[in-house]
Amino acid sequence: MRKIIVHKYGGTSVENIKKMKNIAKRVINLYNEGNSIVLVISAMGKTTDHLVEMARAITENPDRRELDMLISTGEQVSVSLMSIIFKSLGYDSISLTGYQAGIVTSSDYNKGKIEDIDISKIEKYLQEKKIVIVAGFQGRTEEGDITTLGRGGSDTTAVALAAKLQSKCEIYTDVDGIYAVDPRKLGKARLLSEISYDEMMELSNLGAKVMEMRSVEMGKTFQVPIHIGNSVTGKIGTIIKDVDQLMEKKVITGLATESNVSMVTITDILYCSGDIYKIFNLLAEGEINIDMISQTAPIDGKINVSFSTTSLDSNRLKSLLKDYSAHKLYVEENMTKISVVGIGMADQSGVASKLFSIFEDIGIYFKQVTTSEISISFIVNNEDSHILIEEISKAFDLSDD
Ligand code: ASP
Ligand code: MG
């Protein structure tokens, strides 16, 4: 039996024909070694962005079904070109849209969830020894309308196919794998040879951009190890896998940052007046995305509340809360949220105190802190973030120094 491998390449890796030809060469080598290949690819370069822009130039809120019809075409271009390349090199291949590949999703346009995949067609083509090239990021509803899976969704297509085909899943990108810290933030960031699904999801959630979160969730659900490698060298750098399969459970595996965070503090809110509910309701109606929240204990029947949010327009915030002018409103912009994530944190104490000692040593204070079972997040001034990232990385072995 030939072994099936699902290979996924993202937009940057297929941005031009030259890069596509290099991928074809690698795939052909694997094919010649006796593997069956299912290739999942994204749209070329920034194609999806351009398609979205075209629709937005017509209206701010393009019809969601039609938007999916439009943006799914990006992948149709890349898969067909890829197949033309294979055929020109003398290899039999076939390109498939998500629809043709049997990918059935919910009818949530622009963020469809894969509900099932009828893999019979793919299996038939693999048996015919074809290289199968599937358009990432798309599927169809029960009724036969085209859907997309949400931006970055090709990763999910790859993991879902690997789950269904019970095959290996390799995702190639323009970096070597998953780093403990974004290498743009820390030059000597350590490349992680392994990371658990939970840590990867937490890091993605807290600002790391390498993997689309839903694909990792799916990997966890179906126990598909996800191999991440460099699309140019073909070398696998990181395996995302089950926590039980990790060689070591580090206290802190990685650090994620999110910049342009604002901290809002509202003081003198009447305790027990329902004002808190009213304020947050107004914020929700104004679609202000609230992240960390903290509240002080009531003193003289009054409380203060702080919350963090990204890319806030403070004038808009003030106008949203204009009916609550009795309160004082303070907005601090240009903050960074730094989060550390590690599965070992769940059963080890003293992680917070070790972190606090780093703050103490360099004389930096944080504005807000929250924790989850496997993460701790802080809000600091943008200008303090660099030194903190360096020091935390040194203390927790996240860099190669
Ligand atoms: N082409 C889609 C996007 O840009 C899907 C993907 O790249 O994974 O979001
Ligand atoms: Mg991507």
CSV table of N, CA and C in Angstrom, one decimal, residues 154-260:
chain,number,residue,atom,x,y,z
A,154,SER,N,-6.9,27.4,4.8
A,154,SER,CA,-6.3,26.2,4.1
A,154,SER,C,-5.7,25.2,5.1
A,155,ASP,N,-5.2,25.7,6.2
A,155,ASP,CA,-4.6,24.8,7.2
A,155,ASP,C,-5.6,23.8,7.6
A,156,THR,N,-6.9,24.3,7.8
A,156,THR,CA,-7.9,23.5,8.3
A,156,THR,C,-8.3,22.4,7.2
A,157,THR,N,-8.3,22.9,6.0
A,157,THR,CA,-8.6,21.9,4.9
A,157,THR,C,-7.6,20.7,5.0
A,158,ALA,N,-6.3,21.1,5.2
A,158,ALA,CA,-5.2,20.1,5.2
A,158,ALA,C,-5.4,19.1,6.3
A,159,VAL,N,-5.6,19.7,7.5
A,159,VAL,CA,-5.8,18.8,8.7
A,159,VAL,C,-7.0,17.9,8.6
A,160,ALA,N,-8.1,18.5,8.1
A,160,ALA,CA,-9.3,17.7,7.9
A,160,ALA,C,-9.1,16.6,6.9
A,161,LEU,N,-8.5,16.9,5.8
A,161,LEU,CA,-8.2,15.8,4.9
A,161,LEU,C,-7.3,14.7,5.5
A,162,ALA,N,-6.3,15.1,6.2
A,162,ALA,CA,-5.4,14.1,6.8
A,162,ALA,C,-6.2,13.3,7.8
A,163,ALA,N,-7.1,13.9,8.6
A,163,ALA,CA,-7.9,13.1,9.5
A,163,ALA,C,-8.7,12.1,8.8
A,164,LYS,N,-9.3,12.5,7.7
A,164,LYS,CA,-10.2,11.6,7.0
A,164,LYS,C,-9.5,10.5,6.3
A,165,LEU,N,-8.3,10.9,5.7
A,165,LEU,CA,-7.5,9.9,4.9
A,165,LEU,C,-6.6,9.1,5.8
A,166,GLN,N,-6.6,9.5,7.1
A,166,GLN,CA,-5.7,8.8,8.1
A,166,GLN,C,-4.3,8.9,7.6
A,167,SER,N,-3.9,10.0,7.2
A,167,SER,CA,-2.5,10.2,6.7
A,167,SER,C,-1.7,11.2,7.5
A,168,LYS,N,-0.5,11.3,7.1
A,168,LYS,CA,0.4,12.2,7.6
A,168,LYS,C,0.0,13.6,7.2
A,169,CYS,N,0.2,14.7,8.0
A,169,CYS,CA,-0.1,16.0,7.6
A,169,CYS,C,1.1,16.9,7.7
A,170,GLU,N,1.5,17.5,6.6
A,170,GLU,CA,2.7,18.4,6.6
A,170,GLU,C,2.3,19.7,6.1
A,171,ILE,N,2.5,20.8,6.9
A,171,ILE,CA,2.2,22.1,6.5
A,171,ILE,C,3.5,22.9,6.3
A,172,TYR,N,3.7,23.4,5.0
A,172,TYR,CA,4.9,24.1,4.7
A,172,TYR,C,4.6,25.6,4.7
A,173,THR,N,5.5,26.4,5.3
A,173,THR,CA,5.3,27.8,5.3
A,173,THR,C,6.6,28.6,5.0
A,174,ASP,N,6.6,29.9,5.2
A,174,ASP,CA,7.8,30.6,4.9
A,174,ASP,C,8.8,30.8,6.0
A,175,VAL,N,8.5,30.1,7.1
A,175,VAL,CA,9.4,30.0,8.2
A,175,VAL,C,9.8,28.5,8.5
A,176,ASP,N,10.8,28.3,9.4
A,176,ASP,CA,11.3,27.0,9.6
A,176,ASP,C,10.3,26.1,10.5
A,177,GLY,N,9.4,26.7,11.2
A,177,GLY,CA,8.5,26.0,12.1
A,177,GLY,C,7.9,26.9,13.1
A,178,ILE,N,7.6,26.4,14.3
A,178,ILE,CA,7.0,27.3,15.3
A,178,ILE,C,8.2,27.7,16.2
A,179,TYR,N,8.3,29.0,16.4
A,179,TYR,CA,9.3,29.5,17.3
A,179,TYR,C,8.7,29.8,18.7
A,180,ALA,N,9.6,29.8,19.7
A,180,ALA,CA,9.1,30.1,21.1
A,180,ALA,C,8.6,31.5,21.2
A,181,VAL,N,9.3,32.4,20.4
A,181,VAL,CA,8.9,33.8,20.3
A,181,VAL,C,9.0,34.2,18.9
A,182,ASP,N,8.1,35.1,18.4
A,182,ASP,CA,8.2,35.6,17.0
A,182,ASP,C,9.6,36.1,16.7
A,183,PRO,N,10.3,35.5,15.8
A,183,PRO,CA,11.7,35.9,15.5
A,183,PRO,C,11.8,37.4,15.1
A,184,ARG,N,10.7,38.0,14.7
A,184,ARG,CA,10.8,39.4,14.4
A,184,ARG,C,10.9,40.2,15.7
A,185,LYS,N,10.5,39.6,16.8
A,185,LYS,CA,10.6,40.3,18.1
A,185,LYS,C,11.8,39.9,18.8
A,186,LEU,N,12.3,38.7,18.5
A,186,LEU,CA,13.5,38.2,19.3
A,186,LEU,C,14.3,37.4,18.3
A,187,GLY,N,15.5,38.0,17.9
A,187,GLY,CA,16.3,37.4,16.8
A,187,GLY,C,16.7,36.0,17.1
A,188,LYS,N,17.0,35.7,18.3
A,188,LYS,CA,17.5,34.4,18.6
A,188,LYS,C,16.5,33.4,19.2
A,189,ALA,N,15.3,33.6,18.8
A,189,ALA,CA,14.2,32.8,19.3
A,189,ALA,C,14.4,31.3,19.0
A,190,ARG,N,14.1,30.5,20.0
A,190,ARG,CA,14.3,29.0,19.8
A,190,ARG,C,13.2,28.4,18.9
A,191,LEU,N,13.7,27.6,18.0
A,191,LEU,CA,12.8,26.8,17.2
A,191,LEU,C,12.3,25.6,18.0
A,192,LEU,N,11.0,25.5,18.1
A,192,LEU,CA,10.5,24.4,19.0
A,192,LEU,C,10.3,23.1,18.2
A,193,SER,N,11.0,22.0,18.6
A,193,SER,CA,10.8,20.8,17.9
A,193,SER,C,9.5,20.2,18.1
A,194,GLU,N,8.8,20.5,19.2
A,194,GLU,CA,7.5,20.0,19.5
A,194,GLU,C,6.7,21.0,20.3
A,195,ILE,N,5.4,20.9,20.2
A,195,ILE,CA,4.5,21.7,21.0
A,195,ILE,C,3.2,21.0,21.1
A,196,SER,N,2.5,21.1,22.2
A,196,SER,CA,1.2,20.4,22.3
A,196,SER,C,0.1,21.3,21.6
A,197,TYR,N,-1.0,20.6,21.2
A,197,TYR,CA,-2.1,21.3,20.6
A,197,TYR,C,-2.6,22.4,21.4
A,198,ASP,N,-2.7,22.1,22.7
A,198,ASP,CA,-3.3,23.2,23.6
A,198,ASP,C,-2.4,24.4,23.7
A,199,GLU,N,-1.1,24.2,23.8
A,199,GLU,CA,-0.2,25.3,23.8
A,199,GLU,C,-0.2,26.1,22.5
A,200,MET,N,-0.3,25.4,21.4
A,200,MET,CA,-0.3,26.1,20.1
A,200,MET,C,-1.6,26.9,20.0
A,201,MET,N,-2.7,26.3,20.4
A,201,MET,CA,-4.0,27.1,20.4
A,201,MET,C,-3.9,28.3,21.2
A,202,GLU,N,-3.4,28.2,22.4
A,202,GLU,CA,-3.3,29.3,23.4
A,202,GLU,C,-2.4,30.4,22.8
A,203,LEU,N,-1.3,30.0,22.2
A,203,LEU,CA,-0.4,31.0,21.6
A,203,LEU,C,-1.1,31.7,20.4
A,204,SER,N,-1.8,30.9,19.6
A,204,SER,CA,-2.4,31.5,18.4
A,204,SER,C,-3.5,32.5,18.9
A,205,ASN,N,-4.2,32.1,19.9
A,205,ASN,CA,-5.2,32.9,20.5
A,205,ASN,C,-4.7,34.2,21.1
A,206,LEU,N,-3.5,34.1,21.6
A,206,LEU,CA,-2.8,35.3,22.3
A,206,LEU,C,-2.0,36.1,21.4
A,207,GLY,N,-2.0,35.8,20.1
A,207,GLY,CA,-1.3,36.7,19.1
A,207,GLY,C,-0.3,36.1,18.2
A,208,ALA,N,0.1,34.8,18.4
A,208,ALA,CA,1.0,34.2,17.5
A,208,ALA,C,0.3,33.9,16.2
A,209,LYS,N,1.0,34.2,15.0
A,209,LYS,CA,0.2,34.1,13.8
A,209,LYS,C,0.5,33.0,12.9
A,210,VAL,N,1.4,32.1,13.3
A,210,VAL,CA,1.8,31.0,12.3
A,210,VAL,C,0.7,30.1,11.9
A,211,MET,N,0.0,29.6,12.9
A,211,MET,CA,-1.0,28.6,12.5
A,211,MET,C,-2.4,29.1,12.7
A,212,GLU,N,-3.3,28.7,11.9
A,212,GLU,CA,-4.7,29.0,12.1
A,212,GLU,C,-5.2,28.2,13.2
A,213,MET,N,-5.9,28.8,14.1
A,213,MET,CA,-6.3,28.1,15.4
A,213,MET,C,-7.2,26.9,15.1
A,214,ARG,N,-8.2,27.1,14.2
A,214,ARG,CA,-9.1,26.0,14.1
A,214,ARG,C,-8.5,24.7,13.6
A,215,SER,N,-7.4,24.9,12.8
A,215,SER,CA,-6.7,23.7,12.3
A,215,SER,C,-6.1,22.9,13.4
A,216,VAL,N,-5.6,23.6,14.4
A,216,VAL,CA,-4.9,23.0,15.5
A,216,VAL,C,-6.0,22.3,16.4
A,217,GLU,N,-7.1,22.9,16.5
A,217,GLU,CA,-8.2,22.4,17.3
A,217,GLU,C,-8.7,21.0,16.6
A,218,MET,N,-8.7,21.1,15.3
A,218,MET,CA,-9.1,19.9,14.6
A,218,MET,C,-8.1,18.8,14.7
A,219,GLY,N,-6.8,19.2,14.7
A,219,GLY,CA,-5.7,18.2,14.9
A,219,GLY,C,-5.9,17.5,16.2
A,220,LYS,N,-6.2,18.3,17.2
A,220,LYS,CA,-6.4,17.8,18.5
A,220,LYS,C,-7.6,16.8,18.6
A,221,THR,N,-8.7,17.2,18.0
A,221,THR,CA,-9.9,16.4,18.0
A,221,THR,C,-9.7,15.1,17.4
A,222,PHE,N,-9.0,15.1,16.2
A,222,PHE,CA,-8.8,13.9,15.5
A,222,PHE,C,-7.5,13.2,15.6
A,223,GLN,N,-6.7,13.8,16.6
A,223,GLN,CA,-5.4,13.3,16.9
A,223,GLN,C,-4.5,13.1,15.6
A,224,VAL,N,-4.4,14.2,14.9
A,224,VAL,CA,-3.6,14.3,13.7
A,224,VAL,C,-2.3,15.1,14.1
A,225,PRO,N,-1.2,14.5,14.2
A,225,PRO,CA,0.0,15.3,14.5
A,225,PRO,C,0.3,16.3,13.2
A,226,ILE,N,0.5,17.5,13.5
A,226,ILE,CA,0.7,18.5,12.4
A,226,ILE,C,2.2,18.8,12.3
A,227,HIS,N,2.8,18.5,11.2
A,227,HIS,CA,4.2,18.7,11.0
A,227,HIS,C,4.4,20.1,10.3
A,228,ILE,N,5.2,21.0,10.9
A,228,ILE,CA,5.3,22.3,10.2
A,228,ILE,C,6.7,22.4,9.7
A,229,GLY,N,6.9,22.8,8.4
A,229,GLY,CA,8.2,22.9,7.9
A,229,GLY,C,8.4,24.1,6.9
A,230,ASN,N,9.6,24.3,6.5
A,230,ASN,CA,9.9,25.4,5.6
A,230,ASN,C,9.7,25.0,4.1
A,231,SER,N,8.9,25.8,3.4
A,231,SER,CA,8.5,25.4,2.1
A,231,SER,C,9.7,25.5,1.1
A,232,VAL,N,10.8,26.2,1.4
A,232,VAL,CA,11.9,26.3,0.5
A,232,VAL,C,12.8,25.1,0.7
A,233,THR,N,13.2,24.8,2.0
A,233,THR,CA,14.1,23.7,2.3
A,233,THR,C,13.4,22.4,2.4
A,234,GLY,N,12.1,22.4,2.7
A,234,GLY,CA,11.4,21.1,2.8
A,234,GLY,C,11.6,20.5,4.2
A,235,LYS,N,12.4,21.2,5.0
A,235,LYS,CA,12.7,20.6,6.3
A,235,LYS,C,11.6,20.8,7.4
A,236,ILE,N,11.2,19.8,8.1
A,236,ILE,CA,10.2,19.9,9.1
A,236,ILE,C,10.9,20.5,10.4
A,237,GLY,N,10.4,21.5,11.0
A,237,GLY,CA,10.9,22.1,12.2
A,237,GLY,C,10.2,21.7,13.4
A,238,THR,N,8.9,21.7,13.3
A,238,THR,CA,8.1,21.5,14.6
A,238,THR,C,7.0,20.5,14.3
A,239,ILE,N,6.7,19.7,15.4
A,239,ILE,CA,5.5,18.8,15.3
A,239,ILE,C,4.5,19.2,16.4
A,240,ILE,N,3.3,19.5,16.0
A,240,ILE,CA,2.3,19.9,17.0
A,240,ILE,C,1.6,18.5,17.3
A,241,LYS,N,1.6,18.2,18.5
A,241,LYS,CA,1.0,16.9,18.9
A,241,LYS,C,0.4,16.8,20.2
A,242,ASP,N,-0.1,15.6,20.6
A,242,ASP,CA,-0.8,15.5,21.8
A,242,ASP,C,0.2,15.7,23.0
A,243,VAL,N,-0.3,16.2,24.1
A,243,VAL,CA,0.5,16.5,25.3
A,243,VAL,C,1.1,15.2,25.8
A,244,ASP,N,0.4,14.1,25.7
A,244,ASP,CA,1.0,12.8,26.2
A,244,ASP,C,2.2,12.4,25.4
A,245,GLN,N,2.3,12.9,24.1
A,245,GLN,CA,3.5,12.5,23.3
A,245,GLN,C,4.7,13.4,23.4
A,246,LEU,N,4.5,14.5,24.2
A,246,LEU,CA,5.6,15.4,24.3
A,246,LEU,C,6.8,14.8,25.1
A,247,MET,N,8.0,15.1,24.6
A,247,MET,CA,9.2,14.6,25.3
A,247,MET,C,9.3,15.3,26.7
A,248,GLU,N,9.1,16.6,26.7
A,248,GLU,CA,9.1,17.2,28.0
A,248,GLU,C,8.0,18.3,28.1
A,249,LYS,N,7.5,18.4,29.3
A,249,LYS,CA,6.5,19.4,29.5
A,249,LYS,C,7.1,20.7,30.1
A,250,LYS,N,7.4,21.7,29.2
A,250,LYS,CA,8.1,22.8,29.7
A,250,LYS,C,7.1,23.7,30.5
A,251,VAL,N,7.6,24.4,31.5
A,251,VAL,CA,6.8,25.4,32.2
A,251,VAL,C,6.3,26.5,31.3
A,252,ILE,N,7.3,27.0,30.6
A,252,ILE,CA,6.9,28.0,29.5
A,252,ILE,C,7.5,27.5,28.2
A,253,THR,N,6.6,27.3,27.3
A,253,THR,CA,7.0,26.8,25.9
A,253,THR,C,7.2,28.0,25.0
A,254,GLY,N,6.3,29.0,25.1
A,254,GLY,CA,6.4,30.1,24.2
A,254,GLY,C,5.8,31.4,24.7
A,255,LEU,N,6.1,32.4,23.9
A,255,LEU,CA,5.6,33.8,24.3
A,255,LEU,C,5.0,34.4,23.1
A,256,ALA,N,3.8,35.0,23.4
A,256,ALA,CA,3.2,35.7,22.2
A,256,ALA,C,2.9,37.2,22.6
A,257,THR,N,3.0,38.0,21.6
A,257,THR,CA,2.7,39.5,21.9
A,257,THR,C,1.6,40.0,21.0
A,258,GLU,N,1.0,41.0,21.5
A,258,GLU,CA,0.0,41.7,20.8
A,258,GLU,C,0.2,43.2,21.0
A,259,SER,N,0.5,43.9,19.9
A,259,SER,CA,0.7,45.4,20.2
A,259,SER,C,-0.5,46.2,19.9
A,260,ASN,N,-0.4,47.5,20.1
A,260,ASN,CA,-1.5,48.4,19.9
A,260,ASN,C,-2.7,48.1,20.7
